[in-house]
Amino acid sequence: MLAFALALVAAADPAVRSDAPASGLRPSHAEPAPPRIPFEKYQLTNGLTVILSEDHRAPVVGVDVWYHVGAANEARGKSGFAHLFEHLMFQGTKHVTGDERAFFNHLERNGATNLNATTEFDRTNYFETMPSDRLEIALWLESDRMGFLLDAVDQKKLDTQREVVRNERRQSIENAPYQKAEVRLVELLFPSPHPYFGAVIGSHQDLQAARLDDVRAFFRTYYAPNNASLALVGDFDPATVKPLVEKWFGPIPRAPEPPRLENSVLVRAARRKEKLTDQVQLAKVVFGWVGPRPTEDEPLQVAMRILGSGKSSRLYQALVHDGRVAQDVSASSTPAQLGGETEIEATVQVGHTPDEVEKALAEEIALLRDAPPSEEELLRAQRNLIANIYAALENVGGSGGKADLLNYFEMWRRDPGFLTEQIARAQAVTAADVQKAAKRWLADDSRVTLHVVPGQGAAR
């Protein structure tokens, strides 16, 4: 999930985006103002949002489709449906037939790269990067699985992909070091019946019980043009592309508006501590908190970099370099609609204990709550954050590329151009803002603590 991006501003149609400043903020530390890259946003009559951004650096086009559906939209007892469709969407449609690689084959033999899909709690995306002269192939395929997938989804495909997903769960969670702890952390931060409870990939029980009618109903509810956005970034002429988008996506009928999640007050986790056994060689300490929503987390993002980004960070210096109680440390915060996941973890060094590491982590976090960071720490963290954003923009497509960022801000702000304001906000974060964010989001009384220790561990 993306926290920041660089702004794109509509140049072709003033009604889409004005040239007024994105905010009244002034960049600190004399940082240059974020560049503005042209984009155009419009909507088809069936409700599909289309975002176009020309980028003629290379003869390729990033194609990125976001469906506003994820694991949080699944009914109780039907977990894993959104991720299941991440697999079914590549298994052919009414007009794309053949073996299970039919969709991949069409794209790959036409030069596609960065071809994949991802699922999170709040959204699912499908993306590929095409040679400019093969863009229409991708538009045809993306529209065909939006409009004609269910014609090809039968019991055999459901059974096959259900087992593929269950095996993926075994490999990525149950037999992967420390991953059962990641699922347990989410369960403790968002207790049932919260929509984020559990794993995005779903449970074995729910996947095994999935019926074909239930799966089809889920698709009809959420995979419609009026619940999706299409971003195209790269080497194309909008005057040529617009008729192609209309040709392939325009005939797909609009569906009833899907039910929306209640955007209520963020939950606050109760202080909890658990010990888990896992098939690992070294123990690990994991701290977790409920974090902010998308586009509301700039001070916390800076704080997390001060704490845990790179060898100059506070946690690395205190626990790895000086104290030598930990082998490694990391800090991250991933925003989400109903509350993000903020996490700090450290692998325990041989000869030391999880209790020692927990104490050292808590002390360093308390120092940031008690006093603002130095100007040098602040500036380094801001530049690290903004550099990561600029690096993501080097790719027109793919996960985290420019097209993905446009869709991200379209979903959360209904404004792909909010990227510029996000950068300005990051530049304007002060040391006092960082301290305030640490007090609010990294409090001891809302922290979940896990000690992962070597042992057999039961599959969850």
XYZ file of C-alpha atoms in Angstrom:
460
model
C 0.000 0.000 0.000
C 1.231 3.447 -0.918
C 1.488 6.355 1.470
C 2.727 9.146 -0.783
C 3.163 10.036 -4.438
C 4.107 12.888 -6.727
C 1.404 15.179 -8.087
C -0.074 15.101 -11.525
C -2.244 18.001 -12.614
C -4.746 18.120 -15.453
C -3.536 20.416 -18.188
C -5.934 19.632 -21.007
C -9.192 20.390 -19.198
C -9.295 23.179 -16.597
C -12.485 21.703 -15.193
C -10.583 18.613 -14.188
C -7.967 20.422 -12.136
C -7.143 24.077 -11.555
C -3.664 25.538 -11.338
C -4.251 26.923 -7.870
C -1.680 25.916 -5.234
C -2.456 22.531 -3.687
C -2.279 23.959 -0.173
C -1.055 26.902 1.816
C 1.919 24.900 3.068
C 5.427 26.073 2.359
C 8.196 23.497 1.928
C 10.614 23.486 4.847
C 14.408 23.396 4.558
C 14.244 25.280 1.232
C 13.227 22.100 -0.587
C 12.152 22.622 -4.223
C 8.434 22.616 -4.880
C 7.146 19.270 -6.176
C 6.924 19.125 -9.966
C 3.480 19.026 -11.551
C 2.891 16.406 -14.214
C -0.157 16.721 -16.512
C -3.029 14.290 -16.248
C -6.626 14.201 -17.386
C -9.474 12.526 -15.564
C -12.931 11.808 -16.946
C -15.731 9.284 -16.541
C -17.579 7.025 -18.948
C -21.373 6.962 -18.858
C -21.241 3.560 -17.110
C -19.295 5.106 -14.229
C -15.748 3.942 -15.038
C -13.219 6.575 -13.983
C -10.408 7.031 -16.517
C -7.093 8.774 -15.762
C -4.700 9.577 -18.617
C -1.133 10.841 -18.229
C 1.226 11.187 -21.169
C 4.842 10.188 -20.553
C 6.912 9.885 -23.714
C 10.232 8.878 -22.149
C 9.878 5.328 -23.465
C 7.561 3.638 -26.019
C 5.492 1.870 -23.350
C 2.180 2.396 -21.521
C 1.364 1.377 -17.967
C -2.163 -0.027 -17.640
C -3.583 -0.182 -14.117
C -7.138 -1.119 -13.097
C -8.272 -0.662 -9.495
C -11.420 -2.336 -8.222
C -12.617 -0.796 -4.976
C -13.036 -4.141 -3.263
C -10.803 -6.062 -0.911
C -10.858 -8.446 2.014
C -12.762 -5.903 4.133
C -15.791 -6.238 1.835
C -16.194 -9.965 2.396
C -19.077 -11.329 4.451
C -18.368 -13.363 7.540
C -17.682 -16.963 6.598
C -16.633 -15.934 3.085
C -13.093 -14.714 3.615
C -10.611 -14.845 0.764
C -13.062 -14.062 -2.057
C -11.284 -10.875 -3.215
C -7.945 -12.656 -3.399
C -9.565 -15.681 -5.025
C -10.662 -13.442 -7.881
C -7.088 -12.251 -8.239
C -6.510 -15.801 -9.486
C -9.776 -16.373 -11.361
C -9.332 -13.153 -13.350
C -6.354 -14.715 -15.130
C -8.156 -17.964 -16.018
C -9.931 -16.843 -19.153
C -13.217 -15.179 -20.086
C -16.023 -15.642 -22.573
C -13.729 -14.493 -25.399
C -10.307 -15.497 -24.006
C -10.271 -19.275 -23.968
C -7.615 -21.948 -23.716
C -5.550 -23.260 -20.820
C -5.097 -21.507 -17.484
C -2.323 -19.346 -18.935
C -4.467 -17.995 -21.764
C -4.568 -14.473 -20.363
C -0.829 -14.399 -19.669
C -0.084 -15.820 -23.103
C -1.993 -13.052 -24.896
C -0.126 -10.348 -22.999
C 3.338 -11.877 -22.952
C 3.462 -12.613 -26.672
C 2.577 -8.954 -27.227
C 5.501 -7.741 -25.123
C 3.829 -7.142 -21.752
C 6.009 -6.674 -18.659
C 5.190 -5.931 -14.989
C 2.183 -8.212 -15.363
C 0.433 -9.111 -12.122
C -2.257 -8.283 -9.543
C -2.411 -7.546 -5.811
C -5.132 -7.679 -3.160
C -5.361 -5.735 0.087
C -8.105 -5.042 2.623
C -9.516 -2.091 0.666
C -8.799 -2.719 -3.020
C -7.608 -5.096 -5.737
C -5.539 -4.010 -8.728
C -4.547 -5.575 -12.047
C -1.702 -4.155 -14.080
C 0.650 -4.599 -17.009
C 3.069 -2.463 -19.006
C 2.591 -2.683 -22.773
C 4.552 -1.544 -25.823
C 2.772 1.563 -27.093
C 1.587 -0.100 -30.291
C 0.065 -3.008 -28.311
C -1.979 -0.950 -25.855
C -5.304 -1.963 -27.399
C -4.569 -5.620 -26.594
C -4.450 -4.766 -22.891
C -7.621 -2.650 -23.086
C -9.473 -5.517 -24.739
C -8.297 -8.046 -22.149
C -8.983 -5.832 -19.122
C -12.446 -4.972 -20.409
C -13.212 -8.592 -21.213
C -12.533 -9.803 -17.709
C -14.537 -6.894 -16.294
C -17.533 -7.619 -18.499
C -17.367 -11.302 -19.419
C -15.472 -13.202 -16.714
C -18.454 -15.033 -15.243
C -19.199 -16.650 -18.600
C -16.053 -18.706 -18.032
C -16.095 -19.293 -14.255
C -17.319 -22.831 -13.638
C -17.041 -25.330 -10.793
C -13.840 -26.848 -12.167
C -12.041 -23.490 -12.250
C -13.290 -22.625 -8.788
C -12.076 -25.943 -7.397
C -8.693 -25.570 -9.093
C -8.032 -22.007 -7.984
C -9.357 -22.647 -4.486
C -6.652 -25.278 -4.037
C -4.048 -22.963 -5.559
C -4.966 -20.272 -3.025
C -4.974 -22.705 -0.105
C -1.528 -23.911 -1.121
C -0.395 -20.285 -1.383
C -1.587 -19.750 2.178
C 0.436 -22.735 3.334
C 3.552 -21.405 1.614
C 3.204 -17.699 2.406
C 1.836 -17.880 5.961
C 1.902 -21.288 7.598
C 5.350 -22.364 6.412
C 7.009 -18.946 6.117
C 9.080 -17.694 9.070
C 7.284 -15.184 11.318
C 4.255 -14.867 9.043
C 1.786 -16.464 11.447
C 2.733 -13.670 13.837
C 1.823 -11.071 11.200
C -1.666 -12.548 10.896
C -2.041 -12.729 14.666
C -0.976 -9.093 14.976
C -3.803 -8.033 12.658
C -6.277 -10.150 14.639
C -5.278 -8.414 17.866
C -5.296 -4.922 16.368
C -8.667 -5.443 14.669
C -10.625 -8.014 16.712
C -13.595 -9.812 15.163
C -16.048 -8.694 13.831
C -13.879 -5.869 12.475
C -13.637 -6.129 8.639
C -9.814 -6.349 8.833
C -9.781 -9.337 11.187
C -7.778 -12.246 9.769
C -5.670 -12.682 6.662
C -6.408 -11.140 3.263
C -5.831 -14.519 1.671
C -8.708 -16.017 3.682
C -9.039 -19.089 5.877
C -8.929 -22.715 4.763
C -12.390 -23.294 6.187
C -13.998 -20.413 4.298
C -12.228 -21.172 1.034
C -13.207 -24.826 1.227
C -16.840 -23.876 1.873
C -17.053 -21.348 -0.988
C -19.889 -22.133 -3.382
C -19.982 -21.173 -7.032
C -23.147 -19.081 -6.571
C -21.538 -17.141 -3.696
C -18.438 -16.418 -5.760
C -20.467 -15.237 -8.732
C -22.609 -12.995 -6.523
C -19.472 -11.400 -5.063
C -18.203 -10.603 -8.564
C -21.512 -9.111 -9.686
C -21.564 -6.866 -6.623
C -18.082 -5.380 -6.835
C -16.431 -5.898 -10.236
C -18.302 -3.289 -12.242
C -17.135 -0.186 -14.120
C -18.737 2.148 -11.573
C -16.637 0.531 -8.841
C -13.348 0.776 -10.728
C -10.794 3.192 -12.122
C -8.485 2.787 -15.098
C -5.155 4.635 -15.226
C -3.061 4.783 -18.412
C 0.393 6.335 -18.195
C 2.934 6.487 -20.974
C 3.548 6.973 -24.667
C 0.133 7.587 -26.221
C -2.002 10.293 -27.795
C -5.161 10.947 -25.723
C -7.122 11.736 -28.887
C -6.380 8.213 -30.095
C -6.729 6.429 -26.759
C -10.074 7.872 -25.673
C -12.043 6.193 -28.494
C -10.304 2.898 -27.695
C -11.273 3.128 -24.030
C -14.857 3.882 -25.038
C -14.837 1.038 -27.575
C -13.793 -1.633 -25.084
C -15.182 -0.416 -21.752
C -18.145 1.724 -22.779
C -20.561 -1.161 -23.548
C -20.089 -2.789 -20.120
C -23.266 -2.030 -18.155
C -23.249 -0.123 -14.927
C -24.128 -2.179 -11.850
C -26.035 -1.182 -8.698
C -23.799 0.730 -6.308
C -22.085 -1.768 -3.989
C -22.481 -1.513 -0.223
C -19.900 0.746 1.381
C -17.974 0.174 4.574
C -18.806 2.452 7.446
C -16.004 5.020 7.660
C -16.351 5.290 11.416
C -13.994 6.495 14.137
C -10.724 4.587 14.140
C -10.524 1.712 16.577
C -7.925 1.877 19.328
C -6.318 -1.428 20.174
C -6.238 -2.585 23.767
C -2.810 -3.251 25.216
C -2.075 -6.935 24.678
C 0.954 -9.193 24.877
C 1.297 -12.741 23.574
C 3.984 -15.342 22.995
C 3.875 -17.446 19.826
C 6.029 -20.392 18.841
C 7.156 -20.768 15.254
C 9.629 -22.775 13.225
C 12.327 -20.099 13.350
C 15.942 -20.020 14.489
C 15.872 -16.628 16.206
C 13.236 -15.011 18.374
C 11.571 -11.790 17.240
C 9.742 -8.998 19.052
C 6.875 -7.316 17.191
C 5.109 -4.115 18.263
C 1.873 -3.097 16.580
C -0.564 -0.169 16.752
C -3.624 0.941 14.803
C -2.429 3.734 12.531
C -3.941 6.557 10.461
C -5.961 6.486 7.277
C -4.472 7.148 3.809
C -3.257 10.715 3.160
C -3.426 11.540 6.882
C -0.109 10.079 7.979
C 2.776 12.341 6.933
C 4.136 13.070 10.465
C 3.940 9.393 11.415
C 5.719 8.366 8.207
C 8.559 10.744 9.106
C 8.600 9.440 12.690
C 8.870 5.821 11.526
C 11.859 6.690 9.363
C 13.583 8.417 12.253
C 13.027 5.305 14.338
C 13.755 2.522 11.906
C 14.917 3.471 8.423
C 18.510 2.516 7.717
C 21.639 2.181 9.830
C 21.505 5.791 10.992
C 18.060 5.312 12.563
C 17.565 5.417 16.304
C 16.497 1.811 16.706
C 19.355 0.442 14.628
C 21.927 2.474 16.506
C 20.525 1.633 19.939
C 19.671 -2.057 19.495
C 21.971 -3.331 16.745
C 25.071 -1.128 16.625
C 25.487 -0.103 20.275
C 23.414 -2.418 22.452
C 23.826 -5.478 20.207
C 20.652 -7.051 21.580
C 19.039 -7.266 18.134
C 20.233 -8.583 14.808
C 18.013 -6.238 12.784
C 15.165 -3.759 13.219
C 12.462 -2.306 10.995
C 9.621 0.194 11.288
C 6.699 0.711 8.931
C 3.229 2.193 8.801
C 0.683 1.167 6.183
C -2.443 3.360 6.083
C -5.874 1.871 5.418
C -9.483 3.055 5.264
C -10.562 1.734 8.667
C -7.214 2.185 10.378
C -3.689 1.467 9.228
C -1.192 -1.028 10.596
C 1.863 0.481 12.274
C 4.572 -2.018 13.103
C 8.057 -2.120 14.641
C 9.961 -5.375 14.866
C 13.402 -6.578 15.883
C 15.075 -9.967 15.577
C 16.682 -10.989 18.867
C 20.439 -11.450 18.782
C 21.866 -14.783 19.955
C 22.583 -14.640 23.691
C 19.819 -12.138 24.422
C 16.120 -12.414 25.231
C 12.871 -11.016 23.846
C 12.339 -9.185 27.145
C 15.611 -7.291 26.663
C 14.660 -6.309 23.131
C 11.141 -5.291 24.149
C 12.555 -3.041 26.874
C 15.069 -1.425 24.498
C 12.419 -0.816 21.823
C 10.017 0.719 24.329
C 12.694 3.034 25.698
C 13.630 4.403 22.274
C 10.000 4.986 21.313
C 9.433 6.765 24.633
C 12.352 9.100 23.881
C 10.641 10.235 20.684
C 7.358 10.756 22.516
C 9.115 12.800 25.215
C 11.187 15.105 23.015
C 11.170 16.226 19.361
C 13.851 14.909 16.993
C 16.845 16.979 15.957
C 16.699 19.087 12.826
C 19.240 16.764 11.201
C 17.109 13.674 11.912
C 13.999 15.416 10.613
C 15.600 16.514 7.371
C 17.146 13.081 6.722
C 13.828 11.321 7.270
C 11.907 13.750 5.048
C 14.402 13.381 2.230
C 14.341 9.595 2.542
C 10.565 9.601 2.338
C 10.393 11.915 -0.662
C 13.230 10.090 -2.471
C 11.214 6.868 -2.270
C 8.275 8.615 -3.888
C 10.384 9.944 -6.732
C 11.903 6.497 -7.285
C 8.427 4.974 -7.642
C 7.619 7.485 -10.376
C 10.399 6.189 -12.581
C 8.090 3.365 -13.701
C 4.942 4.233 -15.634
C 3.232 1.004 -14.560
C 3.574 -1.944 -12.244
C 2.892 -2.159 -8.522
C 3.795 1.211 -7.042
C 4.456 2.847 -10.417
C 2.996 6.114 -11.627
C -0.293 4.625 -12.837
C -0.720 2.864 -9.499
C -0.124 6.108 -7.613
C -2.716 7.920 -9.698
C -5.278 5.264 -8.854
C -4.284 5.358 -5.180
C -5.080 9.022 -4.794
C -8.150 8.771 -6.984
C -9.526 6.160 -4.610
C -8.708 7.983 -1.394
C -9.134 11.630 -2.417
C -11.042 11.435 -5.688
C -8.084 13.466 -6.935
C -5.013 11.916 -8.600
C -3.385 15.349 -8.305
C -3.375 15.122 -4.514
C 0.093 13.673 -4.954
C 1.562 17.170 -5.029
C -0.116 18.205 -1.800
C 1.078 15.026 -0.118
C 4.673 15.909 -0.971
C 4.164 19.464 0.280
C 2.767 18.139 3.531
C 5.733 15.834 4.000
C 8.126 18.724 3.413
C 6.236 20.874 5.923
C 6.364 18.362 8.817
C 8.081 19.882 11.856
C 9.944 18.271 14.733
C 6.994 19.094 16.974
C 4.657 17.333 14.511
C 6.796 14.194 14.739
C 6.727 14.194 18.532
C 2.962 14.716 18.500
C 2.505 11.816 16.046
C 4.625 9.532 18.252
C 2.477 10.404 21.266
C -0.745 9.789 19.382
C 0.063 6.694 17.366
C 2.840 4.942 19.335
C 1.341 4.997 22.834
C 2.139 2.212 25.278
C -1.481 1.711 26.307
C -2.581 0.854 22.752
C 0.381 -1.335 21.816
C 0.132 -4.994 20.886
C 3.324 -6.924 21.650
C 4.227 -10.332 20.255
C 7.208 -12.475 21.225
C 7.874 -15.018 18.478
C 10.096 -17.787 19.849
C 11.612 -20.919 18.278
C 9.388 -23.961 18.475
C 7.094 -26.111 16.392
C 4.111 -23.751 16.259
C 0.662 -24.747 15.099
C -0.581 -23.691 11.688
C -3.295 -21.075 12.016
